[in-house]
PDB file of C-alpha atoms in Angstrom:
ATOM      1  CA  UNK A   1      -2.016   1.318  -1.379  1.00 59.00           C
ATOM      2  CA  UNK A   2      -0.966  -2.280  -0.812  1.00 85.00           C
ATOM      3  CA  UNK A   3       0.227  -1.816   2.771  1.00 92.00           C
ATOM      4  CA  UNK A   4      -0.536  -5.439   3.594  1.00 95.00           C
ATOM      5  CA  UNK A   5       1.377  -6.910   0.653  1.00 96.00           C
ATOM      6  CA  UNK A   6       4.595  -5.186   1.710  1.00 96.00           C
ATOM      7  CA  UNK A   7       4.135  -6.437   5.255  1.00 97.00           C
ATOM      8  CA  UNK A   8       3.235  -9.971   4.150  1.00 96.00           C
ATOM      9  CA  UNK A   9       6.144 -10.325   1.744  1.00 96.00           C
ATOM     10  CA  UNK A  10       9.008  -8.647   3.596  1.00 96.00           C
ATOM     11  CA  UNK A  11       8.262  -8.528   7.324  1.00 96.00           C
ATOM     12  CA  UNK A  12      10.899  -9.596   9.840  1.00 96.00           C
ATOM     13  CA  UNK A  13       9.630 -11.197  13.028  1.00 93.00           C
ATOM     14  CA  UNK A  14       9.760  -8.852  16.049  1.00 94.00           C
ATOM     15  CA  UNK A  15      11.579  -6.101  14.116  1.00 97.00           C
ATOM     16  CA  UNK A  16       8.831  -3.553  14.558  1.00 97.00           C
ATOM     17  CA  UNK A  17      10.632  -0.502  13.175  1.00 97.00           C
ATOM     18  CA  UNK A  18      11.648  -2.374  10.044  1.00 98.00           C
ATOM     19  CA  UNK A  19       8.080  -3.603   9.594  1.00 97.00           C
ATOM     20  CA  UNK A  20       6.693  -0.092  10.091  1.00 97.00           C
ATOM     21  CA  UNK A  21       9.229   1.147   7.544  1.00 97.00           C
ATOM     22  CA  UNK A  22       7.700  -1.213   4.981  1.00 97.00           C
ATOM     23  CA  UNK A  23       4.538   0.919   5.020  1.00 94.00           C
ATOM     24  CA  UNK A  24       5.942   4.435   5.385  1.00 94.00           C
ATOM     25  CA  UNK A  25       6.620   5.342   1.725  1.00 93.00           C
ATOM     26  CA  UNK A  26       2.901   4.936   0.959  1.00 91.00           C
ATOM     27  CA  UNK A  27       1.769   6.506   4.211  1.00 91.00           C
ATOM     28  CA  UNK A  28       3.900   9.592   3.568  1.00 89.00           C
ATOM     29  CA  UNK A  29       1.834  10.139   0.434  1.00 85.00           C
ATOM     30  CA  UNK A  30      -1.044  11.086   2.744  1.00 86.00           C
ATOM     31  CA  UNK A  31       1.088  13.551   4.697  1.00 83.00           C
ATOM     32  CA  UNK A  32       0.092  17.159   4.138  1.00 70.00           C
ATOM     33  CA  UNK A  33       3.161  17.796   1.973  1.00 62.00           C
ATOM     34  CA  UNK A  34       2.782  14.480   0.074  1.00 69.00           C
ATOM     35  CA  UNK A  35       6.422  13.586   0.520  1.00 79.00           C
ATOM     36  CA  UNK A  36       7.786  11.125  -2.006  1.00 82.00           C
ATOM     37  CA  UNK A  37      10.615   8.961  -0.746  1.00 88.00           C
ATOM     38  CA  UNK A  38      13.446   7.897  -3.028  1.00 90.00           C
ATOM     39  CA  UNK A  39      16.574   5.830  -2.481  1.00 92.00           C
ATOM     40  CA  UNK A  40      18.546   9.097  -2.501  1.00 92.00           C
ATOM     41  CA  UNK A  41      16.342  10.508   0.268  1.00 91.00           C
ATOM     42  CA  UNK A  42      16.791   7.387   2.383  1.00 93.00           C
ATOM     43  CA  UNK A  43      20.574   7.580   1.948  1.00 91.00           C
ATOM     44  CA  UNK A  44      20.524  11.207   3.107  1.00 89.00           C
ATOM     45  CA  UNK A  45      18.538  10.206   6.196  1.00 90.00           C
ATOM     46  CA  UNK A  46      20.951   7.349   6.859  1.00 86.00           C
ATOM     47  CA  UNK A  47      23.838   9.821   6.841  1.00 84.00           C
ATOM     48  CA  UNK A  48      22.029  11.680   9.628  1.00 86.00           C
ATOM     49  CA  UNK A  49      22.200   8.530  11.787  1.00 77.00           C
ATOM     50  CA  UNK A  50      18.466   7.890  11.816  1.00 83.00           C
ATOM     51  CA  UNK A  51      16.902   4.567  12.836  1.00 91.00           C
ATOM     52  CA  UNK A  52      18.471   2.005  10.493  1.00 93.00           C
ATOM     53  CA  UNK A  53      15.715  -0.585  10.865  1.00 95.00           C
ATOM     54  CA  UNK A  54      13.133   1.994   9.843  1.00 96.00           C
ATOM     55  CA  UNK A  55      15.232   3.106   6.866  1.00 95.00           C
ATOM     56  CA  UNK A  56      15.905  -0.465   5.754  1.00 96.00           C
ATOM     57  CA  UNK A  57      12.185  -1.209   5.817  1.00 97.00           C
ATOM     58  CA  UNK A  58      11.545   1.810   3.599  1.00 96.00           C
ATOM     59  CA  UNK A  59      14.336   0.723   1.274  1.00 96.00           C
ATOM     60  CA  UNK A  60      12.771  -2.756   0.985  1.00 96.00           C
ATOM     61  CA  UNK A  61       9.445  -1.094   0.112  1.00 96.00           C
ATOM     62  CA  UNK A  62      10.989   0.891  -2.737  1.00 96.00           C
ATOM     63  CA  UNK A  63      12.808  -2.174  -4.056  1.00 95.00           C
ATOM     64  CA  UNK A  64       9.626  -4.261  -4.134  1.00 96.00           C
ATOM     65  CA  UNK A  65       7.619  -1.419  -5.699  1.00 95.00           C
ATOM     66  CA  UNK A  66      10.143  -1.037  -8.501  1.00 95.00           C
ATOM     67  CA  UNK A  67      10.054  -4.748  -9.224  1.00 95.00           C
ATOM     68  CA  UNK A  68       6.252  -4.915  -9.103  1.00 96.00           C
ATOM     69  CA  UNK A  69       5.543  -1.848 -11.230  1.00 95.00           C
ATOM     70  CA  UNK A  70       7.819  -3.075 -14.019  1.00 96.00           C
ATOM     71  CA  UNK A  71       6.531  -6.662 -13.889  1.00 96.00           C
ATOM     72  CA  UNK A  72       4.544  -8.357 -16.632  1.00 97.00           C
ATOM     73  CA  UNK A  73       1.880  -9.097 -14.007  1.00 98.00           C
ATOM     74  CA  UNK A  74       1.334  -5.395 -13.339  1.00 98.00           C
ATOM     75  CA  UNK A  75       1.427  -4.275 -16.963  1.00 97.00           C
ATOM     76  CA  UNK A  76      -0.819  -7.050 -18.228  1.00 98.00           C
ATOM     77  CA  UNK A  77      -3.417  -6.872 -15.485  1.00 98.00           C
ATOM     78  CA  UNK A  78      -3.823  -3.097 -15.357  1.00 98.00           C
ATOM     79  CA  UNK A  79      -4.614  -3.281 -19.079  1.00 98.00           C
ATOM     80  CA  UNK A  80      -6.944  -6.238 -18.515  1.00 98.00           C
ATOM     81  CA  UNK A  81      -8.824  -4.373 -15.792  1.00 98.00           C
ATOM     82  CA  UNK A  82      -9.205  -1.317 -18.024  1.00 96.00           C
ATOM     83  CA  UNK A  83     -10.510  -3.507 -20.832  1.00 97.00           C
ATOM     84  CA  UNK A  84     -12.976  -5.426 -18.646  1.00 97.00           C
ATOM     85  CA  UNK A  85     -14.256  -2.242 -17.011  1.00 96.00           C
ATOM     86  CA  UNK A  86     -14.839  -0.509 -20.336  1.00 94.00           C
ATOM     87  CA  UNK A  87     -16.545  -3.580 -21.826  1.00 95.00           C
ATOM     88  CA  UNK A  88     -18.924  -3.863 -18.874  1.00 92.00           C
ATOM     89  CA  UNK A  89     -19.672  -0.198 -18.184  1.00 90.00           C
ATOM     90  CA  UNK A  90     -18.941   1.672 -21.434  1.00 86.00           C
ATOM     91  CA  UNK A  91     -16.792   3.998 -19.336  1.00 88.00           C
ATOM     92  CA  UNK A  92     -13.038   4.416 -19.016  1.00 91.00           C
ATOM     93  CA  UNK A  93     -11.144   3.452 -15.872  1.00 93.00           C
ATOM     94  CA  UNK A  94      -7.973   5.481 -15.419  1.00 93.00           C
ATOM     95  CA  UNK A  95      -4.564   3.877 -15.070  1.00 93.00           C
ATOM     96  CA  UNK A  96      -4.364   5.437 -11.599  1.00 93.00           C
ATOM     97  CA  UNK A  97      -7.474   3.565 -10.485  1.00 94.00           C
ATOM     98  CA  UNK A  98      -6.363   0.337 -12.142  1.00 96.00           C
ATOM     99  CA  UNK A  99      -3.070   0.638 -10.284  1.00 96.00           C
ATOM    100  CA  UNK A 100      -4.499   1.107  -6.796  1.00 95.00           C
ATOM    101  CA  UNK A 101      -7.394  -1.328  -7.265  1.00 96.00           C
ATOM    102  CA  UNK A 102      -5.032  -4.058  -8.462  1.00 98.00           C
ATOM    103  CA  UNK A 103      -2.848  -3.486  -5.396  1.00 97.00           C
ATOM    104  CA  UNK A 104      -5.808  -3.632  -3.021  1.00 97.00           C
ATOM    105  CA  UNK A 105      -7.046  -6.828  -4.673  1.00 98.00           C
ATOM    106  CA  UNK A 106      -3.683  -8.431  -3.903  1.00 98.00           C
ATOM    107  CA  UNK A 107      -4.219  -7.459  -0.262  1.00 97.00           C
ATOM    108  CA  UNK A 108      -7.726  -8.951  -0.503  1.00 98.00           C
ATOM    109  CA  UNK A 109      -6.167 -12.248  -1.606  1.00 98.00           C
ATOM    110  CA  UNK A 110      -3.779 -12.186   1.365  1.00 97.00           C
ATOM    111  CA  UNK A 111      -6.648 -11.480   3.782  1.00 97.00           C
ATOM    112  CA  UNK A 112      -8.651 -14.409   2.441  1.00 96.00           C
ATOM    113  CA  UNK A 113      -5.804 -16.789   3.193  1.00 95.00           C
ATOM    114  CA  UNK A 114      -4.531 -15.115   6.364  1.00 95.00           C
ATOM    115  CA  UNK A 115      -7.591 -13.731   8.213  1.00 93.00           C
ATOM    116  CA  UNK A 116      -5.547 -12.568  11.231  1.00 95.00           C
ATOM    117  CA  UNK A 117      -2.856 -10.729   9.296  1.00 96.00           C
ATOM    118  CA  UNK A 118      -4.555  -7.307   9.368  1.00 95.00           C
ATOM    119  CA  UNK A 119      -4.705  -7.440  13.168  1.00 95.00           C
ATOM    120  CA  UNK A 120      -1.049  -8.513  13.251  1.00 96.00           C
ATOM    121  CA  UNK A 121      -0.181  -5.655  10.885  1.00 96.00           C
ATOM    122  CA  UNK A 122      -1.769  -3.010  13.111  1.00 95.00           C
ATOM    123  CA  UNK A 123      -0.135  -4.476  16.225  1.00 96.00           C
ATOM    124  CA  UNK A 124       3.238  -3.419  14.782  1.00 96.00           C
ATOM    125  CA  UNK A 125       2.310   0.195  15.465  1.00 94.00           C
ATOM    126  CA  UNK A 126       1.598  -0.510  19.136  1.00 94.00           C
ATOM    127  CA  UNK A 127       5.344  -1.150  19.536  1.00 96.00           C
ATOM    128  CA  UNK A 128       6.429   2.043  17.782  1.00 95.00           C
ATOM    129  CA  UNK A 129       7.321   5.426  19.256  1.00 96.00           C
ATOM    130  CA  UNK A 130       5.817   7.800  16.709  1.00 96.00           C
ATOM    131  CA  UNK A 131       8.310  10.473  17.746  1.00 95.00           C
ATOM    132  CA  UNK A 132      11.090   8.270  16.345  1.00 94.00           C
ATOM    133  CA  UNK A 133       9.323   8.250  12.982  1.00 94.00           C
ATOM    134  CA  UNK A 134       8.552  11.962  12.908  1.00 94.00           C
ATOM    135  CA  UNK A 135      12.109  12.825  13.971  1.00 92.00           C
ATOM    136  CA  UNK A 136      13.413  10.727  11.082  1.00 92.00           C
ATOM    137  CA  UNK A 137      11.805  13.018   8.509  1.00 92.00           C
ATOM    138  CA  UNK A 138      12.191  16.382  10.233  1.00 90.00           C
ATOM    139  CA  UNK A 139      14.998  17.456   7.868  1.00 89.00           C
ATOM    140  CA  UNK A 140      12.848  16.997   4.745  1.00 88.00           C
ATOM    141  CA  UNK A 141      11.346  19.983   2.981  1.00 85.00           C
ATOM    142  CA  UNK A 142       7.609  20.495   3.592  1.00 85.00           C
ATOM    143  CA  UNK A 143       7.567  17.954   6.420  1.00 90.00           C
ATOM    144  CA  UNK A 144       5.126  18.767   9.210  1.00 91.00           C
ATOM    145  CA  UNK A 145       5.928  16.798  12.357  1.00 92.00           C
ATOM    146  CA  UNK A 146       2.536  17.252  14.022  1.00 94.00           C
ATOM    147  CA  UNK A 147       0.664  16.401  10.835  1.00 92.00           C
ATOM    148  CA  UNK A 148       2.629  13.162  10.511  1.00 93.00           C
ATOM    149  CA  UNK A 149       2.172  12.295  14.180  1.00 95.00           C
ATOM    150  CA  UNK A 150      -1.588  12.751  13.824  1.00 95.00           C
ATOM    151  CA  UNK A 151      -1.601  10.704  10.612  1.00 94.00           C
ATOM    152  CA  UNK A 152       0.257   7.841  12.304  1.00 95.00           C
ATOM    153  CA  UNK A 153      -2.157   7.948  15.234  1.00 96.00           C
ATOM    154  CA  UNK A 154      -5.237   7.768  12.994  1.00 94.00           C
ATOM    155  CA  UNK A 155      -3.711   5.045  10.844  1.00 94.00           C
ATOM    156  CA  UNK A 156      -2.685   2.886  13.814  1.00 94.00           C
ATOM    157  CA  UNK A 157      -6.157   3.162  15.352  1.00 93.00           C
ATOM    158  CA  UNK A 158      -8.018   2.337  12.157  1.00 91.00           C
ATOM    159  CA  UNK A 159      -9.021  -1.057  10.807  1.00 87.00           C
ATOM    160  CA  UNK A 160      -9.765  -0.244   7.187  1.00 87.00           C
ATOM    161  CA  UNK A 161      -7.058  -2.484   5.699  1.00 92.00           C
ATOM    162  CA  UNK A 162      -8.989  -5.474   7.010  1.00 93.00           C
ATOM    163  CA  UNK A 163     -11.954  -4.222   4.983  1.00 93.00           C
ATOM    164  CA  UNK A 164     -10.074  -4.823   1.714  1.00 94.00           C
ATOM    165  CA  UNK A 165     -11.622  -8.279   1.780  1.00 94.00           C
ATOM    166  CA  UNK A 166     -14.821  -6.638   0.480  1.00 95.00           C
ATOM    167  CA  UNK A 167     -14.963  -5.273  -3.068  1.00 96.00           C
ATOM    168  CA  UNK A 168     -17.336  -2.510  -1.944  1.00 94.00           C
ATOM    169  CA  UNK A 169     -14.694  -1.240   0.507  1.00 94.00           C
ATOM    170  CA  UNK A 170     -12.051  -1.289  -2.227  1.00 95.00           C
ATOM    171  CA  UNK A 171     -14.325   0.813  -4.446  1.00 94.00           C
ATOM    172  CA  UNK A 172     -14.910   3.288  -1.625  1.00 92.00           C
ATOM    173  CA  UNK A 173     -11.208   3.628  -0.813  1.00 91.00           C
ATOM    174  CA  UNK A 174     -10.364   4.030  -4.507  1.00 92.00           C
ATOM    175  CA  UNK A 175     -12.808   6.950  -4.665  1.00 91.00           C
ATOM    176  CA  UNK A 176     -11.344   8.568  -1.551  1.00 89.00           C
ATOM    177  CA  UNK A 177      -7.752   8.260  -2.783  1.00 89.00           C
ATOM    178  CA  UNK A 178      -8.635   9.520  -6.279  1.00 88.00           C
ATOM    179  CA  UNK A 179     -10.340  12.556  -4.796  1.00 86.00           C
ATOM    180  CA  UNK A 180      -7.474  13.296  -2.401  1.00 82.00           C
ATOM    181  CA  UNK A 181      -4.837  13.156  -5.126  1.00 82.00           C
ATOM    182  CA  UNK A 182      -7.132  14.616  -7.790  1.00 82.00           C
ATOM    183  CA  UNK A 183      -6.419  11.688 -10.106  1.00 82.00           C
ATOM    184  CA  UNK A 184      -8.519   9.166 -11.962  1.00 74.00           C
ATOM    185  CA  UNK A 185     -12.159   8.324 -11.338  1.00 68.00           C
ATOM    186  CA  UNK A 186     -13.658   9.190  -7.972  1.00 66.00           C
ATOM    187  CA  UNK A 187     -17.253   8.285  -8.780  1.00 80.00           C
ATOM    188  CA  UNK A 188     -17.069   4.495  -8.915  1.00 89.00           C
ATOM    189  CA  UNK A 189     -20.079   2.893  -7.241  1.00 86.00           C
ATOM    190  CA  UNK A 190     -21.460  -0.442  -6.096  1.00 83.00           C
ATOM    191  CA  UNK A 191     -22.766  -1.097  -9.606  1.00 87.00           C
ATOM    192  CA  UNK A 192     -19.116  -1.721 -10.496  1.00 91.00           C
ATOM    193  CA  UNK A 193     -18.729  -4.477  -7.899  1.00 94.00           C
ATOM    194  CA  UNK A 194     -19.324  -7.346 -10.317  1.00 95.00           C
ATOM    195  CA  UNK A 195     -16.678  -6.325 -12.845  1.00 96.00           C
ATOM    196  CA  UNK A 196     -14.048  -5.992 -10.105  1.00 97.00           C
ATOM    197  CA  UNK A 197     -15.056  -9.336  -8.598  1.00 97.00           C
ATOM    198  CA  UNK A 198     -14.919 -10.996 -12.021  1.00 98.00           C
ATOM    199  CA  UNK A 199     -11.480  -9.491 -12.590  1.00 98.00           C
ATOM    200  CA  UNK A 200     -10.289 -10.716  -9.196  1.00 98.00           C
ATOM    201  CA  UNK A 201     -11.572 -14.224  -9.890  1.00 98.00           C
ATOM    202  CA  UNK A 202      -9.738 -14.238 -13.209  1.00 98.00           C
ATOM    203  CA  UNK A 203      -6.342 -13.267 -11.773  1.00 98.00           C
ATOM    204  CA  UNK A 204      -6.555 -15.056  -8.417  1.00 98.00           C
ATOM    205  CA  UNK A 205      -4.182 -17.839  -9.421  1.00 97.00           C
ATOM    206  CA  UNK A 206      -1.699 -15.322 -10.841  1.00 98.00           C
ATOM    207  CA  UNK A 207      -1.713 -13.449  -7.531  1.00 98.00           C
ATOM    208  CA  UNK A 208      -0.884 -16.665  -5.707  1.00 97.00           C
ATOM    209  CA  UNK A 209       2.090 -17.272  -7.995  1.00 96.00           C
ATOM    210  CA  UNK A 210       3.248 -13.646  -7.722  1.00 96.00           C
ATOM    211  CA  UNK A 211       3.271 -13.755  -3.926  1.00 96.00           C
ATOM    212  CA  UNK A 212       5.043 -17.113  -3.806  1.00 94.00           C
ATOM    213  CA  UNK A 213       7.776 -15.795  -6.102  1.00 92.00           C
ATOM    214  CA  UNK A 214       8.392 -12.649  -4.051  1.00 91.00           C
ATOM    215  CA  UNK A 215       8.012 -13.761  -0.443  1.00 85.00           C
ATOM    216  CA  UNK A 216      11.038 -13.262   1.785  1.00 76.00           C
ATOM    217  CA  UNK A 217       9.351 -12.657   5.152  1.00 57.00           C
ATOM    218  CA  UNK A 218      10.608 -14.263   8.330  1.00 55.00           C
ATOM    219  CA  UNK A 219       7.519 -15.812   9.905  1.00 46.00           C
TER     220      UNK A 219
END
């Protein structure tokens, strides 16, 4: 769910297909068939002579995800969030929710320090031919070209990533994603705002260090 973090950390100036590729592995999760990209899948697509910039962006996404999800930062802070939530609400917060909320809070941090970056992120899609993207995945099982085209259109015309700056929006999106994937808690409410804000305040400096250590973007 941290579309913005991938863009912030790994974007290449004016390479729009590469930058779009940075977001596609997560976006494909919302495709009707919930396609999961792997390095093997990307290699197969590369052998079909698909857009290399797009594929390299997706490959960079997978590489960063692997590093992040095995990091001490991720392990420690998903457990911390679970602990703080339980202590404050007497309810359990699933690992799934901890995972996506932590990722969205990193995007929140980026938005605070780069208020224009969400607009810049969405502008990438104004330079993209969606048919190039849909044609890239046409050989995959369960891929629906029209469904993906419609998904890309809705995503490019939305502005919800900019809303990550608000904890209430993060709670709402967490509920929507949990319900869609039938995982975790999908009944979080505004009463939980304080615990998430307190958690964010506690890890804010760690987020800053994490981003500084992983940034490779060409500005």
